[in-house]
Short mmCIF file of C-alpha atoms and ligand atoms in Angstrom, two decimals:
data_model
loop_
_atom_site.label_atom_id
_atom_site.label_comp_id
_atom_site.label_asym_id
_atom_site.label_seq_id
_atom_site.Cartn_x
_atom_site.Cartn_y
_atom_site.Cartn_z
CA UNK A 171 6.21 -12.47 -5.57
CA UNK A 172 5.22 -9.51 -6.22
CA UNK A 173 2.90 -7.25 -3.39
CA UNK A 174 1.00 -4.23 -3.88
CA UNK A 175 1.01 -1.53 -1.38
CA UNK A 176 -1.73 -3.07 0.77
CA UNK A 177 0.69 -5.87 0.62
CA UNK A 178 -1.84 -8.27 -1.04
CA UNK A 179 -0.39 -10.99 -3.20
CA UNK A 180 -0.46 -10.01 -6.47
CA UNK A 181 0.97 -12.14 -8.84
CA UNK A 182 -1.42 -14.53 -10.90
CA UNK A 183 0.14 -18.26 -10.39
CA UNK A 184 0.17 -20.19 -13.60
CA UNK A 185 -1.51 -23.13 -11.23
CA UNK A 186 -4.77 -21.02 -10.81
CA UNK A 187 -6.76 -23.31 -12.49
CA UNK A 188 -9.91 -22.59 -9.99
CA UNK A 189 -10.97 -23.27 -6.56
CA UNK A 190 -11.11 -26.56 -6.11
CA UNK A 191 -14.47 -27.96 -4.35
CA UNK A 192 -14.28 -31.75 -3.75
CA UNK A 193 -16.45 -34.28 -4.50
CA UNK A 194 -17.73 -34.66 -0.51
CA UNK A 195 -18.41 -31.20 -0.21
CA UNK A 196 -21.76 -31.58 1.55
CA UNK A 197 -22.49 -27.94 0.48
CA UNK A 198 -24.41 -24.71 3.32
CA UNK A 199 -27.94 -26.07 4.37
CA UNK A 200 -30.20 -23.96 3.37
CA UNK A 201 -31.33 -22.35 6.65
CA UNK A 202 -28.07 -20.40 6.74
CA UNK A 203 -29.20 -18.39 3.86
CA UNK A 204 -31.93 -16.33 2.14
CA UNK A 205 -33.19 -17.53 -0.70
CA UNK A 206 -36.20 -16.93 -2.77
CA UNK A 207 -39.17 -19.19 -0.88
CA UNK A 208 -41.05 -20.49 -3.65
CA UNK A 209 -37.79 -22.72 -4.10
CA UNK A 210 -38.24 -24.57 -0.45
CA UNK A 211 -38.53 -27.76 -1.77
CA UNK A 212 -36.39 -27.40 -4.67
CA UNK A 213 -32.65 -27.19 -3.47
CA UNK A 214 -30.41 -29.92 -1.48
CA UNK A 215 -28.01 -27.09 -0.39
CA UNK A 216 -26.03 -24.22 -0.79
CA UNK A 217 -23.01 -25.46 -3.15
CA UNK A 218 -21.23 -21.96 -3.24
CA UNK A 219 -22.80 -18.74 -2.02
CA UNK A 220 -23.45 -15.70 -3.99
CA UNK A 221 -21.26 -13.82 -1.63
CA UNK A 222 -18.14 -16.30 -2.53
CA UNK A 223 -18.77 -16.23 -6.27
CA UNK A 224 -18.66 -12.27 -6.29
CA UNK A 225 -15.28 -12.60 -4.28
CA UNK A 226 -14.10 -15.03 -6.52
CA UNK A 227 -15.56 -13.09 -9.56
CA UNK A 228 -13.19 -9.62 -8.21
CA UNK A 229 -9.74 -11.98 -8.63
CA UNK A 230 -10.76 -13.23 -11.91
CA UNK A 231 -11.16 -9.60 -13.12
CA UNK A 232 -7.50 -8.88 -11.69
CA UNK A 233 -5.85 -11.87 -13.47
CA UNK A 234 -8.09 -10.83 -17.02
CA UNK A 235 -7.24 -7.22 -16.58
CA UNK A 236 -3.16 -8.19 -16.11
CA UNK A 237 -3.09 -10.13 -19.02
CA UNK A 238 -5.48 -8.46 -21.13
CA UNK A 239 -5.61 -4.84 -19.91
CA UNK A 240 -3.42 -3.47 -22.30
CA UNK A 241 -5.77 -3.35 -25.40
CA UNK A 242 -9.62 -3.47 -25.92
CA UNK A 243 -11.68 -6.26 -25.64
CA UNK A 244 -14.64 -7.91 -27.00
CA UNK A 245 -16.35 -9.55 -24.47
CA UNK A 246 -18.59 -12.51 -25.88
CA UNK A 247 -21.32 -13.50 -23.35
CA UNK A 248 -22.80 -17.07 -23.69
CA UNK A 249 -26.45 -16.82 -23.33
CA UNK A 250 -28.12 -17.82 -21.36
CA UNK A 251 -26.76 -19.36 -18.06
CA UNK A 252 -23.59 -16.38 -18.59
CA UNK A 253 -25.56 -13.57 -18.48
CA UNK A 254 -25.08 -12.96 -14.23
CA UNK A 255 -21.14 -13.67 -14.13
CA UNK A 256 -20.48 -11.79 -17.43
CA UNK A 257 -22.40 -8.69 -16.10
CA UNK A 258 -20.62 -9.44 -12.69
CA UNK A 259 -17.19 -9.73 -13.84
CA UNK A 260 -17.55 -6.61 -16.49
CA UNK A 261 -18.64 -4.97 -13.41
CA UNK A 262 -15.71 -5.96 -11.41
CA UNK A 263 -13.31 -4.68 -14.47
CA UNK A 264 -14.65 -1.82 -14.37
CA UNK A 265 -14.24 -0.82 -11.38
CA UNK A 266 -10.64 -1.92 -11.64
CA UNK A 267 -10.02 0.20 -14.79
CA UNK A 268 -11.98 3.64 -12.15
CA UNK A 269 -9.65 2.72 -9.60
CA UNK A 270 -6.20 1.98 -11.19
CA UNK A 271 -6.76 5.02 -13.64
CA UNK A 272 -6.69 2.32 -16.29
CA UNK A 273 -9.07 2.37 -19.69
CA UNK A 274 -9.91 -0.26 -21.16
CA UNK A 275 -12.48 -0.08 -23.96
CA UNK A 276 -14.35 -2.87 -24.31
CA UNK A 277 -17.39 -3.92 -26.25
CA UNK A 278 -19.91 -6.46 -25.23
CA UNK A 279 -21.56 -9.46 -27.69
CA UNK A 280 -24.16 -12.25 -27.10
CA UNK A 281 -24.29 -15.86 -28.31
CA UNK A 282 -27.06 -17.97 -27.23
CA UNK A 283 -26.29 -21.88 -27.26
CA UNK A 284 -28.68 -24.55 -25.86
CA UNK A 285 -27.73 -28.25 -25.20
CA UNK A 286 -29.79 -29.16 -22.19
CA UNK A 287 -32.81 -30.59 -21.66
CA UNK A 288 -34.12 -31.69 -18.08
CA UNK A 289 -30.39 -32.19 -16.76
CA UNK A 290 -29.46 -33.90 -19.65
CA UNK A 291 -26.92 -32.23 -22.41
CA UNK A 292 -28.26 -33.26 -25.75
CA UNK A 293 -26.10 -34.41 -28.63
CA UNK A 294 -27.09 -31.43 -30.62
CA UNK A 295 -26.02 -28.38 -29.95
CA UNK A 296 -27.60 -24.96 -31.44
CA UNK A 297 -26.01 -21.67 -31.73
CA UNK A 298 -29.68 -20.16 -31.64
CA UNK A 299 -29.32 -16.18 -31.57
CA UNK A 300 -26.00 -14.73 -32.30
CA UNK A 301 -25.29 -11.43 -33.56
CA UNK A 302 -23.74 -11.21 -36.86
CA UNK A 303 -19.93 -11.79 -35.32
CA UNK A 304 -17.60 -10.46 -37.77
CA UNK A 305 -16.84 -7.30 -35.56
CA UNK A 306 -14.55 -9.97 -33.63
CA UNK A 307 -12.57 -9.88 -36.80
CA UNK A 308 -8.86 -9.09 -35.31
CA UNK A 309 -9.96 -8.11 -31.89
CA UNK A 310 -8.89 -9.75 -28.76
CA UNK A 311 -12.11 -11.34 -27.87
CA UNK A 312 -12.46 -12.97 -24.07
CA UNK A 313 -15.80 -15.89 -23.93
CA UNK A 314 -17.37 -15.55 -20.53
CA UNK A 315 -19.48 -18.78 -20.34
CA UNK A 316 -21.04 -20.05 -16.69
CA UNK A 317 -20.15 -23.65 -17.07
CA UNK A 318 -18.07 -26.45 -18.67
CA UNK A 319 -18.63 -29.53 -18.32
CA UNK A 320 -17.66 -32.25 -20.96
CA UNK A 321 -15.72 -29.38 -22.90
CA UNK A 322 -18.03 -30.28 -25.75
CA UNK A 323 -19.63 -27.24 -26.47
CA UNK A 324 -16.79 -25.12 -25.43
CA UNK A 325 -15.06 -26.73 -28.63
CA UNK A 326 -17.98 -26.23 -30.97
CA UNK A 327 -17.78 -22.60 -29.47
CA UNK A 328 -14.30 -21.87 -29.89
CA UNK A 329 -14.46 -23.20 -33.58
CA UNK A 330 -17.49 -20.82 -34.12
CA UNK A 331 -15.75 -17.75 -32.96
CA UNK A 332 -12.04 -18.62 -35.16
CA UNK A 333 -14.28 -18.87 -37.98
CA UNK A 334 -14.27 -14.96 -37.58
CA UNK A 335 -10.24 -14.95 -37.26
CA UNK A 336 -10.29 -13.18 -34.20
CA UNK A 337 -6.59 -12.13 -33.00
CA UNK A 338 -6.96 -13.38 -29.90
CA UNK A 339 -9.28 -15.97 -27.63
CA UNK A 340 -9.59 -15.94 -23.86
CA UNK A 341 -12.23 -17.74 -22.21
CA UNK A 342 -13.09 -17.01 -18.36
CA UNK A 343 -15.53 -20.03 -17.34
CA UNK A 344 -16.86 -19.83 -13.36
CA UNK A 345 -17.45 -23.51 -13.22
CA UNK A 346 -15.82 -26.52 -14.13
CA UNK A 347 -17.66 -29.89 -13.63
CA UNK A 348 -15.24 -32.83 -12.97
CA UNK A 349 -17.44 -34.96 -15.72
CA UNK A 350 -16.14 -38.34 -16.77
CA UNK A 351 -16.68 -37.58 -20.31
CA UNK A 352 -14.70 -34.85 -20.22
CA UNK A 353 -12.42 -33.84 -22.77
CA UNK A 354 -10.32 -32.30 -20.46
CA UNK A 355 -10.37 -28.56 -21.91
CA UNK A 356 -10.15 -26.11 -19.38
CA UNK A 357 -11.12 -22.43 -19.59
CA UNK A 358 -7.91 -19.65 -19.06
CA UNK A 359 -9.38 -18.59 -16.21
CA UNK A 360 -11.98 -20.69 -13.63
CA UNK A 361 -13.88 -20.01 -10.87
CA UNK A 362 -14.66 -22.97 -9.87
CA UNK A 363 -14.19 -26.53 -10.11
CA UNK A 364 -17.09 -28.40 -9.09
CA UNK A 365 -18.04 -32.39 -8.43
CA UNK A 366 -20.51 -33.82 -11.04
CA UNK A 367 -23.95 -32.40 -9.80
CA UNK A 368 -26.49 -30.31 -11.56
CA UNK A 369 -26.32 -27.15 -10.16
CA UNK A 370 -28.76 -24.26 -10.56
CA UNK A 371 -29.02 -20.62 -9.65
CA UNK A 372 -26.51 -17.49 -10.45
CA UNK A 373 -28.52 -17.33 -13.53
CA UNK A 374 -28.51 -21.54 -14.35
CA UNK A 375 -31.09 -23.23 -15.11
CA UNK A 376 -32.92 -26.67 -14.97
CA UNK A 377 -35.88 -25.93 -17.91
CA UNK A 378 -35.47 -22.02 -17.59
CA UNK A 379 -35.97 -22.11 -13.72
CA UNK A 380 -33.99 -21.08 -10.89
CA UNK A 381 -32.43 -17.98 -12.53
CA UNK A 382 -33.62 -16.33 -9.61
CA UNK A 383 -31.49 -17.64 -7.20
CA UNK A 384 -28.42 -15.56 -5.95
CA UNK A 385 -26.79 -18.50 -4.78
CA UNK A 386 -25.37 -21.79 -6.54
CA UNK A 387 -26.70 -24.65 -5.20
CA UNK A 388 -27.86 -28.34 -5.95
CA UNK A 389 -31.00 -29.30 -6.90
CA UNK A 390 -33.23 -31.51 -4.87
CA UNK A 391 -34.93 -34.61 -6.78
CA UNK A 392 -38.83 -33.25 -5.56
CA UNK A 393 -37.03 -30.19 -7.52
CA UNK A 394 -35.84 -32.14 -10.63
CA UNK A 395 -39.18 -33.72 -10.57
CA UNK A 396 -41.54 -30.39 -10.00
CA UNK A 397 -40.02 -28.56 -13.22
CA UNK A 398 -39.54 -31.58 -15.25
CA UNK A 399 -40.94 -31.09 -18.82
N1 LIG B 234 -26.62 -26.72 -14.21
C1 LIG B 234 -27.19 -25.93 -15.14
N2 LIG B 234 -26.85 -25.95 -16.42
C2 LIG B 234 -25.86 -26.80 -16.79
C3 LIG B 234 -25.23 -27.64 -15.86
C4 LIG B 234 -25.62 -27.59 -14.50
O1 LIG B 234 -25.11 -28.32 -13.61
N3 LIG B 234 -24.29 -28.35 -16.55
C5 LIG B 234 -24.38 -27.93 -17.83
N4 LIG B 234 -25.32 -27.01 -17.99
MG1 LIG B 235 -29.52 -24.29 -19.26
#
């Protein structure tokens, strides 16, 4: 294995296929953390703090930048729920690229998708705002979505994008829901990979609320019920 000269392991394993949080994982209670107040009533716990996901966030940016450092990237951000960890881990390249001397030009795109309704994913699925996305035309282009869960809409995704014959397609996804439906797809690079709760916070939602919340953390049921529509 290789080290670097602080002697930290450096070498991405091919079995990093995210932390793995298991199903008992009774999550942080609450009291441990700050957290905006207005959601008092709303939350069960704290699944994964904001402090881990930034952590977590900095190593994902290593293992992107060794295997995709070497030419310029378009970075395609799935609205809405990706907006926090794509502006976190673009951050977190960055300062990579400042402090290894590196460049690494890279462009940033938007693609709004919605499924969900109440917790529920809906059958249909809309691409609702893109951009027009032939600039991804031959470029190596890396997805940054927040979560996966059945792999669904990952797939109607992914065939959206190679519509646009892109050279290359990376996608970094910070959560991966362990989802009995699943299709089994998994992201090239994951966070996490969670039990099958609806989480909310680190820019999820449940019916455009709880963007607010640093942290990632599970919904109560007074909460499910409160912002029901
Ligand atoms: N929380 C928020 N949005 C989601 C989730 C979730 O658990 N799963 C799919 N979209
Ligand atoms: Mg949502």
């Amino acid at each position: 294995m290789e080290s670097n000269m602080a002697g930290w392991e450096r070498k991405q394993t091919d079995t990093d296929k995210g932390i793995v949080i298991p199903d008992d994982w009774p999550g942080y209670p609450l009291d441990l953390f700050t957290y905006p107040e207005h959601y008092s009533e709303d939350l069960d716990c704290v699944y994964i703090p904001h402090g881990v996901i930034i952590d977590r966030t900095e190593r994902l940016a290593r293992n992107i930048m060794e295997d995709l450092g070497d030419h310029d990237i378009v970075v395609l951000c799935v609205l809405k729920g990706g907006f926090q960890f794509c502006a976190d881990l673009v951050d977190c390249i960055k300062v990579l690229c400042r402090n290894s001397n590196k460049t690494l030009p890279m462009r940033v795109d938007f693609i709004r998708l919605k499924s969900y309704l109440n917790d529920q994913s809906t059958p249909d699925l809309h691409i609702v705002g893109a951009d027009n996305l032939s600039v991804l035309n031959g470029k190596n282009v890396l997805i940054v979505e927040a979560i996966v869960d059945t792999g669904k809409t990952m797939k109607t995704l992914l065939d959206h994008v190679e519509a646009f014959k892109p050279k290359m397609i990376k996608v970094a996804g910070l959560l991966v829901k362990r989802v009995p439906s699943g299709t089994g797809y998994l992201p090239d690079y994951v966070g996490f990979e969670i039990s099958n709760r609806f989480v909310v916070g680190y820019a999820l939602d449940y019916n455009e609320y709880f963007r607010d919340l640093n942290h990632i953390c599970v919904i109560s049921d007074g909460g499910k019920l409160k912002y029901k529509i």
